[in-house]
mmCIF file of C-alpha atoms in Angstrom:
data_model
loop_
_atom_site.group_PDB
_atom_site.id
_atom_site.type_symbol
_atom_site.label_atom_id
_atom_site.label_comp_id
_atom_site.label_asym_id
_atom_site.label_seq_id
_atom_site.Cartn_x
_atom_site.Cartn_y
_atom_site.Cartn_z
ATOM 1 C CA UNK A 564 -0.316 0.838 -0.340
ATOM 2 C CA UNK A 565 1.021 3.661 -0.152
ATOM 3 C CA UNK A 566 3.059 4.971 2.077
ATOM 4 C CA UNK A 567 3.086 7.935 3.821
ATOM 5 C CA UNK A 568 5.937 9.248 5.958
ATOM 6 C CA UNK A 569 6.544 12.231 9.000
ATOM 7 C CA UNK A 570 8.795 13.797 10.678
ATOM 8 C CA UNK A 571 9.872 14.081 13.478
ATOM 9 C CA UNK A 572 8.021 11.680 15.125
ATOM 10 C CA UNK A 573 7.995 13.250 18.175
ATOM 11 C CA UNK A 574 9.072 16.999 19.442
ATOM 12 C CA UNK A 575 9.653 19.400 22.483
ATOM 13 C CA UNK A 576 9.953 22.922 22.083
ATOM 14 C CA UNK A 577 9.861 25.790 24.092
ATOM 15 C CA UNK A 578 7.125 28.395 23.916
ATOM 16 C CA UNK A 579 7.722 31.118 21.571
ATOM 17 C CA UNK A 580 9.435 28.856 19.065
ATOM 18 C CA UNK A 581 8.926 27.748 15.819
ATOM 19 C CA UNK A 582 8.789 23.917 14.759
ATOM 20 C CA UNK A 583 8.149 22.321 11.351
ATOM 21 C CA UNK A 584 6.845 19.087 10.890
ATOM 22 C CA UNK A 585 8.087 16.800 6.806
ATOM 23 C CA UNK A 586 5.124 15.218 5.706
ATOM 24 C CA UNK A 587 6.017 12.758 3.060
ATOM 25 C CA UNK A 588 4.577 10.567 0.530
ATOM 26 C CA UNK A 589 7.424 7.901 -0.242
ATOM 27 C CA UNK A 590 5.912 5.801 -3.014
ATOM 28 C CA UNK A 591 3.399 8.168 -5.154
ATOM 29 C CA UNK A 592 2.435 11.581 -5.585
ATOM 30 C CA UNK A 593 0.028 14.131 -3.971
ATOM 31 C CA UNK A 594 -0.965 16.593 -5.803
ATOM 32 C CA UNK A 595 -3.379 17.363 -1.823
ATOM 33 C CA UNK A 596 -2.550 16.861 1.385
ATOM 34 C CA UNK A 597 -4.091 16.930 4.038
ATOM 35 C CA UNK A 598 -2.998 18.179 7.924
ATOM 36 C CA UNK A 599 -4.944 17.446 10.935
ATOM 37 C CA UNK A 600 -4.846 17.967 14.034
ATOM 38 C CA UNK A 601 -5.844 15.604 17.292
ATOM 39 C CA UNK A 602 -6.073 16.342 20.388
ATOM 40 C CA UNK A 603 -6.238 13.404 23.083
ATOM 41 C CA UNK A 604 -8.461 10.971 23.736
ATOM 42 C CA UNK A 605 -10.889 13.426 20.513
ATOM 43 C CA UNK A 606 -10.997 12.531 17.191
ATOM 44 C CA UNK A 607 -8.961 14.490 13.710
ATOM 45 C CA UNK A 608 -10.138 18.119 13.107
ATOM 46 C CA UNK A 609 -8.870 18.789 9.898
ATOM 47 C CA UNK A 610 -6.974 22.058 10.206
ATOM 48 C CA UNK A 611 -6.158 23.325 5.732
ATOM 49 C CA UNK A 612 -5.701 21.591 2.594
ATOM 50 C CA UNK A 613 -2.228 21.565 1.375
ATOM 51 C CA UNK A 614 -1.943 22.218 -2.746
ATOM 52 C CA UNK A 615 1.389 21.450 -4.360
ATOM 53 C CA UNK A 616 2.188 24.360 -6.571
ATOM 54 C CA UNK A 617 -0.576 26.567 -4.646
ATOM 55 C CA UNK A 618 -1.773 28.405 -1.355
ATOM 56 C CA UNK A 619 -2.920 26.214 1.125
ATOM 57 C CA UNK A 620 -6.975 25.944 2.615
ATOM 58 C CA UNK A 621 -7.012 26.670 5.551
ATOM 59 C CA UNK A 622 -10.583 25.445 8.462
ATOM 60 C CA UNK A 623 -12.111 27.803 9.441
ATOM 61 C CA UNK A 624 -10.819 28.600 12.827
ATOM 62 C CA UNK A 625 -7.117 28.058 11.360
ATOM 63 C CA UNK A 626 -5.155 30.243 11.922
ATOM 64 C CA UNK A 627 -3.267 30.337 8.426
ATOM 65 C CA UNK A 628 -0.471 32.663 10.281
ATOM 66 C CA UNK A 629 0.603 30.312 13.122
ATOM 67 C CA UNK A 630 0.480 27.421 10.995
ATOM 68 C CA UNK A 631 2.093 27.782 7.737
ATOM 69 C CA UNK A 632 2.177 25.410 4.620
ATOM 70 C CA UNK A 633 4.477 24.856 1.730
ATOM 71 C CA UNK A 634 3.701 22.599 -0.726
ATOM 72 C CA UNK A 635 6.871 22.797 -2.912
ATOM 73 C CA UNK A 636 6.498 19.507 -4.606
ATOM 74 C CA UNK A 637 4.495 16.120 -4.687
ATOM 75 C CA UNK A 638 6.002 14.336 -2.201
ATOM 76 C CA UNK A 639 6.130 16.618 0.098
ATOM 77 C CA UNK A 640 4.613 19.419 2.138
ATOM 78 C CA UNK A 641 5.530 20.755 5.668
ATOM 79 C CA UNK A 642 3.476 22.400 8.474
ATOM 80 C CA UNK A 643 5.298 25.130 10.778
ATOM 81 C CA UNK A 644 3.913 26.267 13.695
ATOM 82 C CA UNK A 645 5.523 30.295 14.246
ATOM 83 C CA UNK A 646 5.843 30.647 17.928
ATOM 84 C CA UNK A 647 4.407 28.076 19.514
ATOM 85 C CA UNK A 648 2.131 28.163 22.582
ATOM 86 C CA UNK A 649 1.275 25.693 25.425
ATOM 87 C CA UNK A 650 -1.922 25.241 24.026
ATOM 88 C CA UNK A 651 -0.824 24.462 20.347
ATOM 89 C CA UNK A 652 0.654 20.829 22.114
ATOM 90 C CA UNK A 653 -1.631 18.414 20.148
ATOM 91 C CA UNK A 654 -0.859 15.144 17.970
ATOM 92 C CA UNK A 655 -0.742 16.822 13.727
ATOM 93 C CA UNK A 656 -0.766 14.058 11.522
ATOM 94 C CA UNK A 657 -1.136 14.238 7.125
ATOM 95 C CA UNK A 658 -2.542 12.510 5.278
ATOM 96 C CA UNK A 659 -3.090 12.475 1.310
ATOM 97 C CA UNK A 660 -4.644 10.902 -1.473
ATOM 98 C CA UNK A 661 -3.914 8.428 -3.598
ATOM 99 C CA UNK A 662 -6.646 8.171 -6.714
ATOM 100 C CA UNK A 663 -7.449 11.056 -8.260
ATOM 101 C CA UNK A 664 -10.978 9.034 -8.000
ATOM 102 C CA UNK A 665 -10.583 6.683 -4.734
ATOM 103 C CA UNK A 666 -12.351 8.360 -1.252
ATOM 104 C CA UNK A 667 -9.203 6.272 0.372
ATOM 105 C CA UNK A 668 -6.487 7.902 2.823
ATOM 106 C CA UNK A 669 -3.390 6.948 4.139
ATOM 107 C CA UNK A 670 -2.849 8.817 6.903
ATOM 108 C CA UNK A 671 1.095 9.617 8.027
ATOM 109 C CA UNK A 672 2.200 7.725 11.663
ATOM 110 C CA UNK A 673 1.755 11.916 13.314
ATOM 111 C CA UNK A 674 3.999 14.074 15.109
ATOM 112 C CA UNK A 675 3.437 14.537 18.573
ATOM 113 C CA UNK A 676 4.451 18.245 19.508
ATOM 114 C CA UNK A 677 4.821 19.096 23.018
ATOM 115 C CA UNK A 678 5.414 23.065 23.530
ATOM 116 C CA UNK A 679 7.177 24.066 27.074
ATOM 117 C CA UNK B 1089 -21.951 22.295 8.947
ATOM 118 C CA UNK B 1090 -22.775 18.785 8.809
ATOM 119 C CA UNK B 1091 -22.301 16.699 12.660
ATOM 120 C CA UNK B 1092 -22.018 12.670 12.909
ATOM 121 C CA UNK B 1093 -22.085 11.505 16.372
ATOM 122 C CA UNK B 1094 -21.121 7.991 17.085
ATOM 123 C CA UNK B 1095 -22.108 5.860 19.718
ATOM 124 C CA UNK B 1096 -21.281 4.797 21.720
ATOM 125 C CA UNK B 1097 -18.461 6.951 22.903
ATOM 126 C CA UNK B 1098 -16.559 4.252 25.206
ATOM 127 C CA UNK B 1099 -17.082 0.151 24.911
ATOM 128 C CA UNK B 1100 -15.606 -2.505 27.446
ATOM 129 C CA UNK B 1101 -16.361 -6.029 26.496
ATOM 130 C CA UNK B 1102 -14.949 -9.234 27.107
ATOM 131 C CA UNK B 1103 -12.770 -10.970 24.827
ATOM 132 C CA UNK B 1104 -15.135 -13.100 22.498
ATOM 133 C CA UNK B 1105 -18.410 -10.578 22.842
ATOM 134 C CA UNK B 1106 -19.306 -8.670 20.279
ATOM 135 C CA UNK B 1107 -19.531 -5.090 19.892
ATOM 136 C CA UNK B 1108 -21.026 -2.108 17.675
ATOM 137 C CA UNK B 1109 -20.433 1.232 16.998
ATOM 138 C CA UNK B 1110 -23.541 3.419 15.443
ATOM 139 C CA UNK B 1111 -22.632 6.408 13.305
ATOM 140 C CA UNK B 1112 -25.955 9.272 12.564
ATOM 141 C CA UNK B 1113 -25.426 12.493 10.419
ATOM 142 C CA UNK B 1114 -27.714 15.653 10.775
ATOM 143 C CA UNK B 1115 -27.781 15.412 7.029
ATOM 144 C CA UNK B 1116 -27.826 12.632 4.256
ATOM 145 C CA UNK B 1117 -24.530 11.458 2.999
ATOM 146 C CA UNK B 1118 -23.159 10.847 -0.871
ATOM 147 C CA UNK B 1119 -20.812 7.921 1.413
ATOM 148 C CA UNK B 1120 -19.660 6.983 4.317
ATOM 149 C CA UNK B 1121 -15.526 5.129 4.705
ATOM 150 C CA UNK B 1122 -14.586 3.717 8.803
ATOM 151 C CA UNK B 1123 -10.930 4.285 10.265
ATOM 152 C CA UNK B 1124 -8.989 2.567 12.665
ATOM 153 C CA UNK B 1125 -6.858 4.283 14.980
ATOM 154 C CA UNK B 1126 -4.840 1.504 17.195
ATOM 155 C CA UNK B 1127 -3.508 3.157 20.050
ATOM 156 C CA UNK B 1128 -0.937 6.082 19.777
ATOM 157 C CA UNK B 1129 -1.330 5.398 15.917
ATOM 158 C CA UNK B 1130 -2.744 6.766 12.692
ATOM 159 C CA UNK B 1131 -6.191 6.446 11.713
ATOM 160 C CA UNK B 1132 -5.507 3.256 8.741
ATOM 161 C CA UNK B 1133 -8.818 2.848 6.746
ATOM 162 C CA UNK B 1134 -10.801 0.183 6.947
ATOM 163 C CA UNK B 1135 -14.247 0.373 3.941
ATOM 164 C CA UNK B 1136 -16.189 2.947 1.888
ATOM 165 C CA UNK B 1137 -19.931 2.232 1.406
ATOM 166 C CA UNK B 1138 -21.770 3.911 -1.635
ATOM 167 C CA UNK B 1139 -25.049 2.198 -1.981
ATOM 168 C CA UNK B 1140 -28.337 3.128 0.247
ATOM 169 C CA UNK B 1141 -28.759 -0.116 2.870
ATOM 170 C CA UNK B 1142 -25.144 -1.382 1.701
ATOM 171 C CA UNK B 1143 -23.487 -4.053 3.559
ATOM 172 C CA UNK B 1144 -20.081 -5.399 4.053
ATOM 173 C CA UNK B 1145 -18.091 -7.970 4.892
ATOM 174 C CA UNK B 1146 -14.104 -8.169 6.538
ATOM 175 C CA UNK B 1147 -14.203 -11.617 8.150
ATOM 176 C CA UNK B 1148 -15.857 -10.682 11.723
ATOM 177 C CA UNK B 1149 -15.991 -7.185 10.600
ATOM 178 C CA UNK B 1150 -19.952 -5.963 9.345
ATOM 179 C CA UNK B 1151 -20.764 -2.329 7.903
ATOM 180 C CA UNK B 1152 -23.563 -0.932 7.061
ATOM 181 C CA UNK B 1153 -24.542 2.237 5.803
ATOM 182 C CA UNK B 1154 -28.377 2.990 6.124
ATOM 183 C CA UNK B 1155 -31.627 3.059 4.005
ATOM 184 C CA UNK B 1156 -31.869 6.700 4.341
ATOM 185 C CA UNK B 1157 -27.890 7.653 3.878
ATOM 186 C CA UNK B 1158 -28.190 8.860 7.072
ATOM 187 C CA UNK B 1159 -26.288 6.543 9.306
ATOM 188 C CA UNK B 1160 -24.293 3.656 9.716
ATOM 189 C CA UNK B 1161 -22.511 0.966 11.839
ATOM 190 C CA UNK B 1162 -19.644 -1.071 12.444
ATOM 191 C CA UNK B 1163 -20.608 -4.926 13.795
ATOM 192 C CA UNK B 1164 -16.721 -6.712 15.225
ATOM 193 C CA UNK B 1165 -18.109 -10.227 15.448
ATOM 194 C CA UNK B 1166 -15.846 -11.460 18.311
ATOM 195 C CA UNK B 1167 -13.354 -9.871 19.663
ATOM 196 C CA UNK B 1168 -10.287 -10.136 19.546
ATOM 197 C CA UNK B 1169 -7.380 -8.581 21.986
ATOM 198 C CA UNK B 1170 -6.126 -7.261 18.228
ATOM 199 C CA UNK B 1171 -9.121 -4.954 17.372
ATOM 200 C CA UNK B 1172 -7.928 -2.791 20.294
ATOM 201 C CA UNK B 1173 -8.509 0.717 18.929
ATOM 202 C CA UNK B 1174 -10.925 3.699 18.661
ATOM 203 C CA UNK B 1175 -12.874 3.541 15.144
ATOM 204 C CA UNK B 1176 -13.613 6.620 13.497
ATOM 205 C CA UNK B 1177 -17.107 7.017 10.414
ATOM 206 C CA UNK B 1178 -15.677 9.571 8.096
ATOM 207 C CA UNK B 1179 -18.076 11.555 5.403
ATOM 208 C CA UNK B 1180 -16.390 13.094 2.520
ATOM 209 C CA UNK B 1181 -15.141 13.191 -0.876
ATOM 210 C CA UNK B 1182 -11.458 14.873 -0.049
ATOM 211 C CA UNK B 1183 -11.773 16.967 2.261
ATOM 212 C CA UNK B 1184 -12.591 13.756 5.598
ATOM 213 C CA UNK B 1185 -14.830 14.869 8.576
ATOM 214 C CA UNK B 1186 -14.575 12.648 11.374
ATOM 215 C CA UNK B 1187 -17.108 11.534 13.714
ATOM 216 C CA UNK B 1188 -16.509 11.367 17.571
ATOM 217 C CA UNK B 1189 -15.195 8.079 17.629
ATOM 218 C CA UNK B 1190 -15.874 4.753 20.004
ATOM 219 C CA UNK B 1191 -12.754 3.772 21.780
ATOM 220 C CA UNK B 1192 -12.868 0.252 22.964
ATOM 221 C CA UNK B 1193 -10.894 -2.037 25.271
ATOM 222 C CA UNK B 1194 -10.742 -5.474 25.398
ATOM 223 C CA UNK B 1195 -10.813 -7.094 28.519
ATOM 224 C CA UNK B 1196 -8.614 -10.650 27.981
#
């Protein structure tokens, strides 16, 4: 099956610093990737849709200046959490579709961010 | 916007017992998908249902899509410890909306 990787798998940073999370499709090209956030014991919430070569589309309530998304190539999307605060501590997961006519999405293993 | 509620929120069963989670939408859905997330892991696609009244089986798992396409269910027969995790119903064509999830724990 299709493989999506994320790096790092976990990160601890100090309040006020920025953190970059990478999402890669390893064996397929993804023109669109998705970024989700999941707080403990809660469901996944879509943050934004990352489009290769264009600006990301953010969901309502998600600050685009705080969560910078760059989709520089067909296999890489990055999420940068700027000026992180403890309330940004969460599990960040990316996903991508393999086939344009399929609903199935493949998820990365996730990145656990802890802001101290 | 559309909301998808799942019940129960938590379910503890003895190994070997059956388990069912229900998903209800406030509006008609074009399709429903089910994902499983193991503790500490990421969601993994299980199945997609598209047709009204559709029933699909995967070994011990039975998935149903309601006639009105507003509800769905996942039934696991004779649970095993490997079934532990959170089961999400999900809808959407490209942008996915996750249900609230049902966390299943198994008592060996």
